[in-house]
CSV table of C-alpha atoms and ligand atoms in Angstrom, one decimal:
chain,number,residue,atom,x,y,z
A,1061,MET,CA,-7.1,-36.0,21.7
A,1062,ARG,CA,-6.2,-36.7,25.3
A,1063,LEU,CA,-3.8,-39.5,24.4
A,1064,ARG,CA,-2.0,-37.2,21.9
A,1065,GLN,CA,-1.7,-34.5,24.6
A,1066,VAL,CA,0.0,-37.0,27.0
A,1067,VAL,CA,2.5,-38.0,24.3
A,1068,LEU,CA,3.2,-34.3,23.7
A,1069,LEU,CA,3.7,-33.6,27.3
A,1070,ASN,CA,6.1,-36.6,27.6
A,1071,LEU,CA,8.0,-35.5,24.6
A,1072,ALA,CA,8.4,-32.0,25.9
A,1073,ALA,CA,9.6,-33.3,29.2
A,1074,SER,CA,12.0,-35.9,27.8
A,1075,ASN,CA,13.6,-33.2,25.5
A,1076,GLY,CA,14.1,-31.0,28.5
A,1077,ARG,CA,12.1,-28.3,26.6
A,1078,ARG,CA,9.5,-25.9,28.0
A,1079,GLN,CA,6.8,-28.1,29.5
A,1080,MET,CA,3.3,-27.7,28.3
A,1081,HIS,CA,0.8,-26.5,30.9
A,1082,PRO,CA,-1.5,-29.2,32.1
A,1083,ALA,CA,-4.7,-27.7,30.7
A,1084,ASP,CA,-6.5,-30.1,28.5
A,1085,THR,CA,-5.8,-29.6,24.8
A,1086,ALA,CA,-9.5,-29.4,23.9
A,1087,SER,CA,-10.1,-26.7,26.4
A,1088,ARG,CA,-7.3,-24.4,25.3
A,1089,VAL,CA,-8.0,-21.3,23.3
A,1090,TYR,CA,-5.9,-20.6,20.2
A,1091,LEU,CA,-5.6,-16.9,19.3
A,1092,ASP,CA,-2.4,-17.0,17.4
A,1093,ASN,CA,-3.6,-17.6,13.9
A,1094,ASN,CA,-1.3,-15.1,12.2
A,1095,ALA,CA,1.6,-17.4,13.4
A,1096,THR,CA,-0.1,-20.4,11.9
A,1097,THR,CA,-3.5,-21.9,11.5
A,1098,ARG,CA,-4.8,-25.4,12.2
A,1099,THR,CA,-5.0,-27.4,9.0
A,1100,ASP,CA,-8.6,-27.8,8.2
A,1101,PRO,CA,-9.7,-31.5,8.4
A,1102,ALA,CA,-11.3,-31.2,5.0
A,1103,VAL,CA,-7.8,-30.1,3.7
A,1104,VAL,CA,-6.2,-33.1,5.4
A,1105,ALA,CA,-8.8,-35.4,3.8
A,1106,ALA,CA,-8.1,-34.0,0.4
A,1107,MET,CA,-4.3,-34.5,0.9
A,1108,LEU,CA,-4.3,-38.0,2.3
A,1109,PRO,CA,-4.8,-40.0,-0.9
A,1110,PHE,CA,-1.7,-38.2,-2.4
A,1111,PHE,CA,0.6,-39.9,0.1
A,1112,THR,CA,-0.3,-43.6,-0.4
A,1113,GLU,CA,-2.7,-44.0,-3.2
A,1114,HIS,CA,-1.9,-41.3,-5.8
A,1115,TYR,CA,1.8,-41.1,-5.2
A,1116,GLY,CA,3.1,-40.7,-8.8
A,1117,ASN,CA,5.4,-38.0,-10.0
A,1118,PRO,CA,3.3,-35.4,-11.8
A,1119,SER,CA,6.0,-35.2,-14.5
A,1120,SER,CA,5.8,-39.0,-15.2
A,1121,PRO,CA,4.4,-40.0,-18.6
A,1122,HIS,CA,2.1,-42.7,-17.3
A,1123,GLY,CA,-1.2,-43.0,-15.4
A,1124,PHE,CA,0.3,-42.7,-11.9
A,1125,GLY,CA,1.8,-39.4,-13.1
A,1126,SER,CA,-1.1,-38.0,-15.0
A,1127,GLU,CA,-3.7,-38.5,-12.2
A,1128,VAL,CA,-1.4,-36.5,-9.9
A,1129,ALA,CA,-0.7,-33.9,-12.5
A,1130,ALA,CA,-4.5,-33.5,-12.8
A,1131,ALA,CA,-4.7,-32.8,-9.1
A,1132,VAL,CA,-2.0,-30.2,-9.2
A,1133,ALA,CA,-3.8,-28.5,-12.1
A,1134,LEU,CA,-7.0,-28.4,-10.1
A,1135,ALA,CA,-5.1,-26.9,-7.2
A,1136,ARG,CA,-3.7,-24.2,-9.5
A,1137,ARG,CA,-7.2,-23.4,-10.6
A,1138,GLN,CA,-8.4,-23.1,-7.0
A,1139,VAL,CA,-5.6,-20.7,-6.1
A,1140,ARG,CA,-6.2,-18.7,-9.3
A,1141,ALA,CA,-9.8,-18.3,-8.3
A,1142,LEU,CA,-8.9,-17.0,-4.8
A,1143,LEU,CA,-6.7,-14.4,-6.3
A,1144,GLY,CA,-8.8,-13.4,-9.3
A,1145,ALA,CA,-5.8,-14.2,-11.6
A,1146,ALA,CA,-6.5,-14.3,-15.3
A,1147,SER,CA,-4.9,-17.7,-15.8
A,1148,GLU,CA,-3.8,-20.7,-13.7
A,1149,GLN,CA,-0.4,-20.4,-15.5
A,1150,GLU,CA,0.2,-17.3,-13.5
A,1151,ILE,CA,0.4,-19.4,-10.3
A,1152,ILE,CA,3.7,-21.0,-9.3
A,1153,PHE,CA,3.8,-23.3,-6.3
A,1154,SER,CA,6.7,-22.7,-3.9
A,1155,GLY,CA,7.8,-24.0,-0.5
A,1156,SER,CA,6.7,-21.1,1.6
A,1157,GLY,CA,5.8,-17.4,1.7
A,1158,THR,CA,9.4,-16.6,2.3
A,1159,GLU,CA,10.5,-18.4,-0.8
A,1160,SER,CA,7.8,-16.6,-2.8
A,1161,ASP,CA,9.0,-13.2,-1.5
A,1162,SER,CA,12.7,-14.0,-2.3
A,1163,THR,CA,11.8,-15.2,-5.7
A,1164,ALA,CA,9.8,-12.1,-6.6
A,1165,ILE,CA,12.4,-9.6,-5.4
A,1166,LEU,CA,15.5,-11.3,-6.7
A,1167,SER,CA,13.8,-12.0,-10.0
A,1168,ALA,CA,12.8,-8.4,-10.4
A,1169,LEU,CA,16.4,-7.3,-9.9
A,1170,GLU,CA,17.8,-9.8,-12.3
A,1171,ALA,CA,15.3,-9.6,-15.0
A,1172,GLN,CA,15.4,-5.8,-15.6
A,1173,PRO,CA,18.8,-4.6,-16.6
A,1174,GLY,CA,19.3,-1.0,-15.6
A,1175,ARG,CA,16.9,-1.2,-12.7
A,1176,ASP,CA,18.7,-2.1,-9.6
A,1177,GLU,CA,16.9,-0.5,-6.7
A,1178,VAL,CA,14.2,-1.8,-4.4
A,1179,VAL,CA,11.4,0.2,-2.6
A,1180,THR,CA,9.9,-1.3,0.5
A,1181,THR,CA,8.4,-0.4,3.8
A,1182,ALA,CA,9.7,-0.2,7.4
A,1183,VAL,CA,7.1,-2.7,8.5
A,1184,GLU,CA,7.5,-5.6,6.1
A,1185,HIS,CA,8.0,-9.1,7.4
A,1186,PRO,CA,11.6,-10.3,7.8
A,1187,ALA,CA,11.1,-12.5,4.7
A,1188,VAL,CA,11.4,-9.2,2.8
A,1189,LEU,CA,13.4,-6.9,5.1
A,1190,ALA,CA,16.2,-9.4,5.9
A,1191,LEU,CA,16.6,-10.2,2.2
A,1192,CYS,CA,16.8,-6.4,1.5
A,1193,GLN,CA,19.4,-6.0,4.2
A,1194,HIS,CA,21.4,-8.9,2.7
A,1195,LEU,CA,21.2,-7.4,-0.8
A,1196,THR,CA,22.5,-4.0,0.5
A,1197,LYS,CA,25.3,-5.7,2.4
A,1198,ALA,CA,26.3,-8.3,-0.2
A,1199,ARG,CA,25.6,-6.4,-3.5
A,1200,GLY,CA,25.3,-2.8,-2.5
A,1201,THR,CA,21.7,-2.7,-3.7
A,1202,VAL,CA,20.0,0.6,-2.8
A,1203,VAL,CA,16.9,-0.2,-0.8
A,1204,HIS,CA,14.4,2.7,0.0
A,1205,VAL,CA,12.5,1.9,3.2
A,1206,VAL,CA,9.3,4.0,3.3
A,1207,PRO,CA,8.2,5.0,6.8
A,1208,VAL,CA,4.7,4.7,8.4
A,1209,ASP,CA,2.9,6.9,10.9
A,1210,GLU,CA,1.7,6.0,14.4
A,1211,ARG,CA,-1.2,4.1,13.0
A,1212,GLY,CA,1.0,2.1,10.7
A,1213,THR,CA,-0.3,4.0,7.6
A,1214,LEU,CA,2.2,4.3,4.8
A,1215,ASP,CA,3.7,7.7,3.9
A,1216,ILE,CA,2.5,7.7,0.3
A,1217,ASP,CA,4.5,10.9,-0.6
A,1218,ALA,CA,7.7,9.3,0.7
A,1219,TYR,CA,6.8,6.2,-1.4
A,1220,ARG,CA,6.2,8.3,-4.5
A,1221,ARG,CA,9.5,10.0,-4.0
A,1222,ALA,CA,11.4,6.7,-3.5
A,1223,LEU,CA,10.2,5.4,-6.9
A,1224,GLY,CA,12.4,6.3,-9.8
A,1225,PRO,CA,13.9,5.2,-13.1
A,1226,ARG,CA,16.2,2.7,-11.3
A,1227,THR,CA,13.5,1.0,-9.3
A,1228,ALA,CA,13.3,-2.6,-10.2
A,1229,VAL,CA,10.5,-3.5,-7.8
A,1230,ALA,CA,8.3,-2.0,-5.1
A,1231,SER,CA,7.6,-4.7,-2.5
A,1232,VAL,CA,4.8,-3.7,-0.1
A,1233,MET,CA,2.8,-6.1,2.0
A,1234,TRP,CA,-1.0,-6.3,1.5
A,1235,ALA,CA,-1.6,-6.5,5.3
A,1236,ASN,CA,0.7,-6.4,8.3
A,1237,ASN,CA,1.2,-9.5,10.3
A,1238,GLU,CA,1.6,-7.8,13.6
A,1239,THR,CA,-1.1,-5.1,13.5
A,1240,GLY,CA,-3.3,-6.2,10.6
A,1241,THR,CA,-3.0,-2.8,9.0
A,1242,ILE,CA,-3.9,-3.0,5.3
A,1243,PHE,CA,-2.0,-1.0,2.7
A,1244,PRO,CA,-3.7,0.6,-0.3
A,1245,VAL,CA,-2.0,-1.8,-2.7
A,1246,ALA,CA,-3.9,-0.8,-5.8
A,1247,GLU,CA,-2.8,2.8,-5.4
A,1248,LEU,CA,0.7,1.7,-4.7
A,1249,ALA,CA,0.8,-0.6,-7.7
A,1250,ALA,CA,-0.4,2.2,-10.0
A,1251,LEU,CA,2.4,4.5,-8.7
A,1252,ALA,CA,5.0,1.8,-9.2
A,1253,ARG,CA,3.7,1.1,-12.8
A,1254,ALA,CA,3.9,4.8,-13.6
A,1255,ALA,CA,7.5,4.7,-12.6
A,1256,GLY,CA,8.1,1.7,-14.8
A,1257,ALA,CA,8.7,-0.6,-11.9
A,1258,LEU,CA,7.2,-3.9,-11.0
A,1259,PHE,CA,4.9,-4.2,-8.0
A,1260,HIS,CA,5.2,-7.2,-5.6
A,1261,THR,CA,3.0,-7.7,-2.6
A,1262,ASP,CA,3.4,-10.0,0.3
A,1263,ALA,CA,-0.2,-11.1,0.8
A,1264,VAL,CA,0.7,-13.9,3.2
A,1265,GLN,CA,-1.6,-12.4,5.9
A,1266,ALA,CA,-4.2,-11.1,3.6
A,1267,ALA,CA,-5.0,-14.1,1.4
A,1268,GLY,CA,-8.2,-15.7,2.5
A,1269,LYS,CA,-9.0,-12.9,5.0
A,1270,VAL,CA,-9.8,-10.1,2.6
A,1271,ASP,CA,-11.0,-10.0,-1.0
A,1272,ILE,CA,-8.0,-10.1,-3.4
A,1273,ASP,CA,-8.3,-9.4,-7.1
A,1274,VAL,CA,-4.9,-9.2,-8.5
A,1275,GLN,CA,-6.2,-7.9,-11.9
A,1276,ALA,CA,-8.3,-5.1,-10.5
A,1277,ALA,CA,-5.4,-4.1,-8.1
A,1278,GLY,CA,-2.8,-4.2,-10.9
A,1279,ILE,CA,-0.4,-6.5,-9.0
A,1280,ASP,CA,2.6,-7.9,-10.9
A,1281,MET,CA,3.6,-10.5,-8.3
A,1282,LEU,CA,2.0,-11.7,-5.1
A,1283,SER,CA,3.2,-14.1,-2.4
A,1284,LEU,CA,1.0,-16.3,-0.2
A,1285,SER,CA,1.6,-19.1,2.3
A,1286,GLY,CA,-0.5,-22.2,3.0
A,1287,HIS,CA,-0.2,-22.4,6.7
A,1288,LYS,CA,-1.8,-19.0,7.2
A,1289,LEU,CA,-5.0,-20.2,5.6
A,1290,HIS,CA,-5.7,-23.6,7.1
A,1291,ALA,CA,-3.4,-25.5,4.7
A,1292,PRO,CA,-0.2,-27.2,5.9
A,1293,LYS,CA,3.2,-25.6,6.5
A,1294,GLY,CA,5.8,-25.8,3.9
A,1295,ILE,CA,3.7,-24.9,0.9
A,1296,GLY,CA,3.3,-21.5,-0.7
A,1297,ALA,CA,2.5,-19.8,-4.0
A,1298,LEU,CA,3.7,-16.9,-6.1
A,1299,TYR,CA,1.4,-15.2,-8.6
A,1300,VAL,CA,3.3,-13.8,-11.5
A,1301,ARG,CA,1.2,-11.8,-14.0
A,1302,ARG,CA,1.5,-12.9,-17.6
A,1303,GLY,CA,4.1,-10.8,-19.4
A,1304,VAL,CA,6.3,-10.3,-16.3
A,1305,ARG,CA,9.7,-12.0,-16.8
A,1306,LEU,CA,10.6,-14.4,-14.0
A,1307,THR,CA,14.1,-15.6,-13.3
A,1308,PRO,CA,13.8,-18.7,-11.1
A,1309,LEU,CA,15.3,-18.9,-7.7
A,1310,LEU,CA,15.7,-22.7,-8.0
A,1311,ARG,CA,17.0,-24.3,-11.1
A,1312,GLY,CA,17.0,-27.9,-12.0
A,1313,GLY,CA,14.2,-30.0,-13.6
A,1314,GLY,CA,11.6,-28.2,-15.6
A,1315,GLN,CA,8.9,-28.3,-12.9
A,1316,GLU,CA,6.4,-25.3,-12.8
A,1317,ARG,CA,7.2,-24.7,-16.4
A,1318,GLY,CA,10.8,-24.0,-15.6
A,1319,ARG,CA,10.0,-21.4,-13.0
A,1320,ARG,CA,10.5,-23.4,-9.8
A,1321,ALA,CA,12.6,-26.5,-10.0
A,1322,GLY,CA,12.1,-29.5,-7.6
A,1323,THR,CA,9.6,-32.3,-7.6
A,1324,GLU,CA,6.3,-30.9,-6.5
A,1325,ASN,CA,5.1,-31.2,-2.9
A,1326,VAL,CA,1.9,-32.8,-4.3
A,1327,PRO,CA,0.0,-33.3,-1.0
A,1328,GLY,CA,0.9,-29.8,0.0
A,1329,ILE,CA,-0.3,-28.3,-3.3
A,1330,VAL,CA,-3.5,-30.3,-3.2
A,1331,GLY,CA,-4.0,-29.0,0.4
A,1332,LEU,CA,-3.3,-25.5,-0.5
A,1333,GLY,CA,-5.8,-25.7,-3.4
A,1334,ARG,CA,-8.5,-27.1,-1.2
A,1335,ALA,CA,-7.8,-24.5,1.5
A,1336,ALA,CA,-8.0,-21.7,-1.1
A,1337,GLU,CA,-11.3,-23.0,-2.2
A,1338,LEU,CA,-12.6,-23.1,1.4
A,1339,ALA,CA,-11.2,-19.7,2.2
A,1340,ALA,CA,-13.0,-18.2,-0.9
A,1341,ALA,CA,-16.2,-19.9,0.1
A,1342,HIS,CA,-16.1,-18.7,3.8
A,1343,LEU,CA,-14.6,-15.3,3.2
A,1344,PRO,CA,-17.7,-13.0,3.2
A,1345,ASP,CA,-19.3,-14.6,6.3
A,1346,THR,CA,-16.0,-15.0,8.1
A,1347,ALA,CA,-14.9,-11.5,7.7
A,1348,THR,CA,-18.1,-10.1,9.2
A,1349,ARG,CA,-18.0,-12.6,12.1
A,1350,LEU,CA,-14.3,-12.0,12.8
A,1351,CYS,CA,-14.8,-8.3,12.9
A,1352,ALA,CA,-17.5,-8.7,15.5
A,1353,LEU,CA,-15.4,-11.0,17.6
A,1354,ARG,CA,-12.3,-8.8,17.4
A,1355,ASP,CA,-14.4,-5.8,18.4
A,1356,ARG,CA,-15.9,-7.8,21.3
A,1357,LEU,CA,-12.3,-8.5,22.4
A,1358,GLU,CA,-11.1,-4.9,22.1
A,1359,ARG,CA,-14.3,-3.4,23.8
A,1360,GLY,CA,-14.0,-5.9,26.6
A,1361,VAL,CA,-10.3,-5.1,27.1
A,1362,LEU,CA,-10.7,-1.4,27.0
A,1363,ALA,CA,-13.6,-1.5,29.4
A,1364,ALA,CA,-11.7,-3.6,32.0
A,1365,ILE,CA,-8.1,-2.4,31.7
A,1366,GLY,CA,-6.6,1.1,31.6
A,1367,ASP,CA,-3.6,2.3,29.7
A,1368,VAL,CA,-4.0,0.1,26.6
A,1369,LEU,CA,-3.4,1.2,23.0
A,1370,VAL,CA,-5.1,-0.6,20.2
A,1371,THR,CA,-2.3,-0.4,17.5
A,1372,GLY,CA,-2.8,-0.4,13.8
A,1373,ASP,CA,-5.1,1.6,11.5
A,1374,PRO,CA,-8.6,1.5,12.9
A,1375,HIS,CA,-10.1,2.1,9.4
A,1376,ALA,CA,-8.0,-0.3,7.4
A,1377,ARG,CA,-7.3,-3.5,9.4
A,1378,LEU,CA,-7.6,-7.2,8.9
A,1379,PRO,CA,-10.8,-8.5,10.5
A,1380,ASN,CA,-8.9,-11.1,12.5
A,1381,THR,CA,-6.0,-9.2,14.1
A,1382,SER,CA,-5.9,-7.2,17.3
A,1383,ASN,CA,-2.6,-5.9,18.6
A,1384,LEU,CA,-3.0,-4.5,22.1
A,1385,ALA,CA,-0.2,-2.6,23.8
A,1386,PHE,CA,-0.5,-2.8,27.6
A,1387,ALA,CA,1.5,-0.1,29.3
A,1388,HIS,CA,3.5,-1.0,32.4
A,1389,ALA,CA,3.5,-4.8,31.7
A,1390,ASP,CA,5.8,-6.9,29.5
A,1391,SER,CA,4.7,-9.0,26.6
A,1392,ASP,CA,6.7,-12.0,27.7
A,1393,GLY,CA,4.9,-12.0,31.1
A,1394,ILE,CA,1.5,-11.6,29.4
A,1395,VAL,CA,2.0,-14.3,26.9
A,1396,THR,CA,3.4,-16.7,29.5
A,1397,LEU,CA,0.6,-16.1,32.0
A,1398,LEU,CA,-2.1,-16.3,29.3
A,1399,ASP,CA,-0.6,-19.5,28.1
A,1400,ARG,CA,-0.8,-20.9,31.7
A,1401,ALA,CA,-4.4,-19.9,31.8
A,1402,GLY,CA,-5.0,-21.8,28.5
A,1403,VAL,CA,-5.0,-18.9,26.0
A,1404,ALA,CA,-2.4,-18.8,23.3
A,1405,CYS,CA,-1.4,-15.5,21.7
A,1406,SER,CA,1.9,-13.9,20.6
A,1407,HIS,CA,4.1,-11.0,21.3
A,1408,GLY,CA,4.8,-9.2,18.1
A,1409,SER,CA,5.6,-11.7,15.4
A,1410,ALA,CA,6.1,-15.4,16.2
A,1411,CYS,CA,9.0,-15.4,13.7
A,1412,LYS,CA,10.9,-13.1,15.9
A,1413,SER,CA,9.9,-14.3,19.4
A,1414,GLY,CA,12.9,-14.7,21.6
A,1415,MET,CA,14.3,-11.3,20.5
A,1416,PRO,CA,14.3,-8.7,23.2
A,1417,GLY,CA,12.5,-5.3,22.9
A,1418,PRO,CA,9.6,-4.1,20.9
A,1419,SER,CA,9.2,-5.3,17.3
A,1420,HIS,CA,10.5,-3.3,14.4
A,1421,VAL,CA,6.9,-2.7,13.4
A,1422,LEU,CA,5.9,-1.0,16.6
A,1423,ARG,CA,9.2,0.9,16.7
A,1424,ALA,CA,8.5,2.1,13.1
A,1425,MET,CA,5.0,3.3,14.3
A,1426,ARG,CA,6.6,5.1,17.2
A,1427,VAL,CA,4.4,3.3,19.8
A,1428,PRO,CA,5.6,4.7,23.2
A,1429,PHE,CA,8.2,2.3,24.6
A,1430,GLU,CA,6.3,1.6,27.9
A,1431,ALA,CA,3.3,0.4,25.8
A,1432,ALA,CA,5.2,-1.3,23.0
A,1433,HIS,CA,7.1,-3.3,25.7
A,1434,GLY,CA,3.7,-4.9,26.6
A,1435,ALA,CA,2.3,-5.4,23.1
A,1436,VAL,CA,0.4,-8.6,22.5
A,1437,ARG,CA,-1.1,-9.9,19.3
A,1438,PHE,CA,-4.4,-11.7,19.3
A,1439,SER,CA,-5.2,-13.3,15.9
A,1440,LEU,CA,-8.4,-15.0,15.2
A,1441,SER,CA,-9.5,-17.5,12.5
A,1442,ARG,CA,-12.8,-18.8,11.2
A,1443,GLU,CA,-12.6,-21.5,13.9
A,1444,THR,CA,-12.6,-18.8,16.7
A,1445,THR,CA,-15.7,-18.7,18.8
A,1446,GLU,CA,-17.3,-16.1,21.1
A,1447,ALA,CA,-16.5,-18.5,24.0
A,1448,ASP,CA,-12.8,-18.3,23.1
A,1449,ILE,CA,-12.9,-14.5,23.2
A,1450,ASP,CA,-14.8,-14.5,26.5
A,1451,ARG,CA,-12.3,-16.9,28.0
A,1452,ALA,CA,-9.5,-14.5,27.1
A,1453,LEU,CA,-11.4,-11.6,28.5
A,1454,ALA,CA,-12.1,-13.5,31.7
A,1455,VAL,CA,-8.4,-14.0,32.5
A,1456,LEU,CA,-6.6,-11.0,30.9
A,1457,PRO,CA,-7.5,-8.2,33.4
A,1458,GLY,CA,-6.2,-10.2,36.4
A,1459,ILE,CA,-3.0,-11.0,34.5
A,1460,ILE,CA,-2.3,-7.3,33.6
A,1461,LEU,CA,-3.1,-6.3,37.2
A,1462,ARG,CA,-0.7,-8.9,38.5
A,1463,LEU,CA,2.1,-7.8,36.2
A,1464,ARG,CA,1.6,-4.1,36.9
A,1465,ALA,CA,1.8,-4.8,40.6
A,1466,ARG,CA,5.2,-6.6,40.3
A,1467,PRO,CA,8.0,-4.9,42.1
A,1468,GLY,CA,10.0,-3.0,39.5
A,1469,ALA,CA,7.1,-2.6,37.1
A,1470,PRO,CA,7.3,0.9,35.5
A,1471,ALA,CA,5.2,3.5,37.3
A,1472,ALA,CA,1.9,4.4,35.6
A,1473,ARG,CA,1.9,7.4,33.4
A,1474,SER,CA,-0.7,8.2,30.9
A,1475,LEU,CA,-0.2,7.0,27.4
A,1476,GLN,CA,0.4,9.1,24.4
A,1477,HIS,CA,2.0,8.4,21.0
A,1478,ALA,CA,5.5,9.8,20.8
B,2575,LIG,N1,5.1,-12.7,5.1
B,2575,LIG,C1,4.3,-12.4,6.1
B,2575,LIG,C2,3.5,-11.1,6.2
B,2575,LIG,C3,4.2,-13.4,7.2
B,2575,LIG,O1,3.4,-13.1,8.2
B,2575,LIG,C4,5.0,-14.6,7.1
B,2575,LIG,C5,4.9,-15.5,8.2
B,2575,LIG,O2,4.6,-15.2,9.3
B,2575,LIG,C6,5.8,-14.7,6.0
B,2575,LIG,C7,5.9,-13.8,5.0
B,2575,LIG,C8,6.6,-16.0,5.9
B,2575,LIG,O3,5.8,-17.1,5.4
B,2575,LIG,P1,6.3,-18.6,5.6
B,2575,LIG,O4,6.2,-18.9,7.0
B,2575,LIG,O5,5.3,-19.4,4.7
B,2575,LIG,O6,7.7,-18.6,5.1
């Protein structure tokens, strides 16, 4: 571990990139699991033979191929079980959550003549919103963007009004990546169905963290991503309910029964399957434990620091996510100083870091600017310990105090939602 850290430090230095702080890797605290998770060693162990031992192409008509095809089939069953899907044939492996989102939305538009509109929300991940913006610009697609309130709760009446005879698909995330707010997807899916539209949900942040039963919830299509649930990066899946027509995004060979061309990323698929199995097994215990850890973090912060908003819906939130908006401090400063103190977290969404100003999610929630400007996301995983939380709590008050005391820091005013 120490040796690897030295190599990483040297690499960072030789590339002229941001240097890692000198804290020992093992003693650092990782609270950025919504950005990505550590690949579980059991997942890595399941994958390894598929690089050097079982390296056949699953489409090949010989033993090398069939042993690998069997592993892919097992992974499909494992993902099916996590989602409560009726059949493993409803699971299509993809390269990422982003690819699954694109496939679902583009397919819905293409496969249903006469239905050419999309309904989505103001707080979706860019994997959905940027695609919708592109569709509007490039094809003139009408996209209805449903607002949320200051808790991040969806305006259901506006959603109902946005659905109509031209809606091809309603795409609404299961849980928000920044605040953890959970949407009532079963209710939303039923409304979409009543309007004759398909319902797609981006469950990238929900899968493995909350119970998912696609049949009970009436979901037509669901996206998930391996690296958010302790599988590697670059592997995802799309659930497509039997009977829903799918137009593939990628065409070529007949892989994935013609629904996603390209030779399968077998180690990634095997890893995703094992990770899905582990997530399902850990889910009940982990959810309870993470709620307790998240609440410990929030209680500790609120007791030690004034002018903090806990953003997101307090009644419907992922157990692992805490988005705290510190007034009169800036997220960049907080994240940087926490990193120096050995605690990794994120400002807003990692996919957008580097972009100035509060995230589109916090703006949609009308979080007051002086607080949104200092919003930080802490996201836990089943590997997070009480000691990790206490470490963050030990350094955070000093950091906020220091930032608020900086010359030019905005004067303190009491916080209220706009
Ligand atoms: N959707 C949500 C809600 C996410 O949080 C992310 C990643 O952060 C994605 C989609 C994109 O997934 P991937 O990184 O696998 O493309």
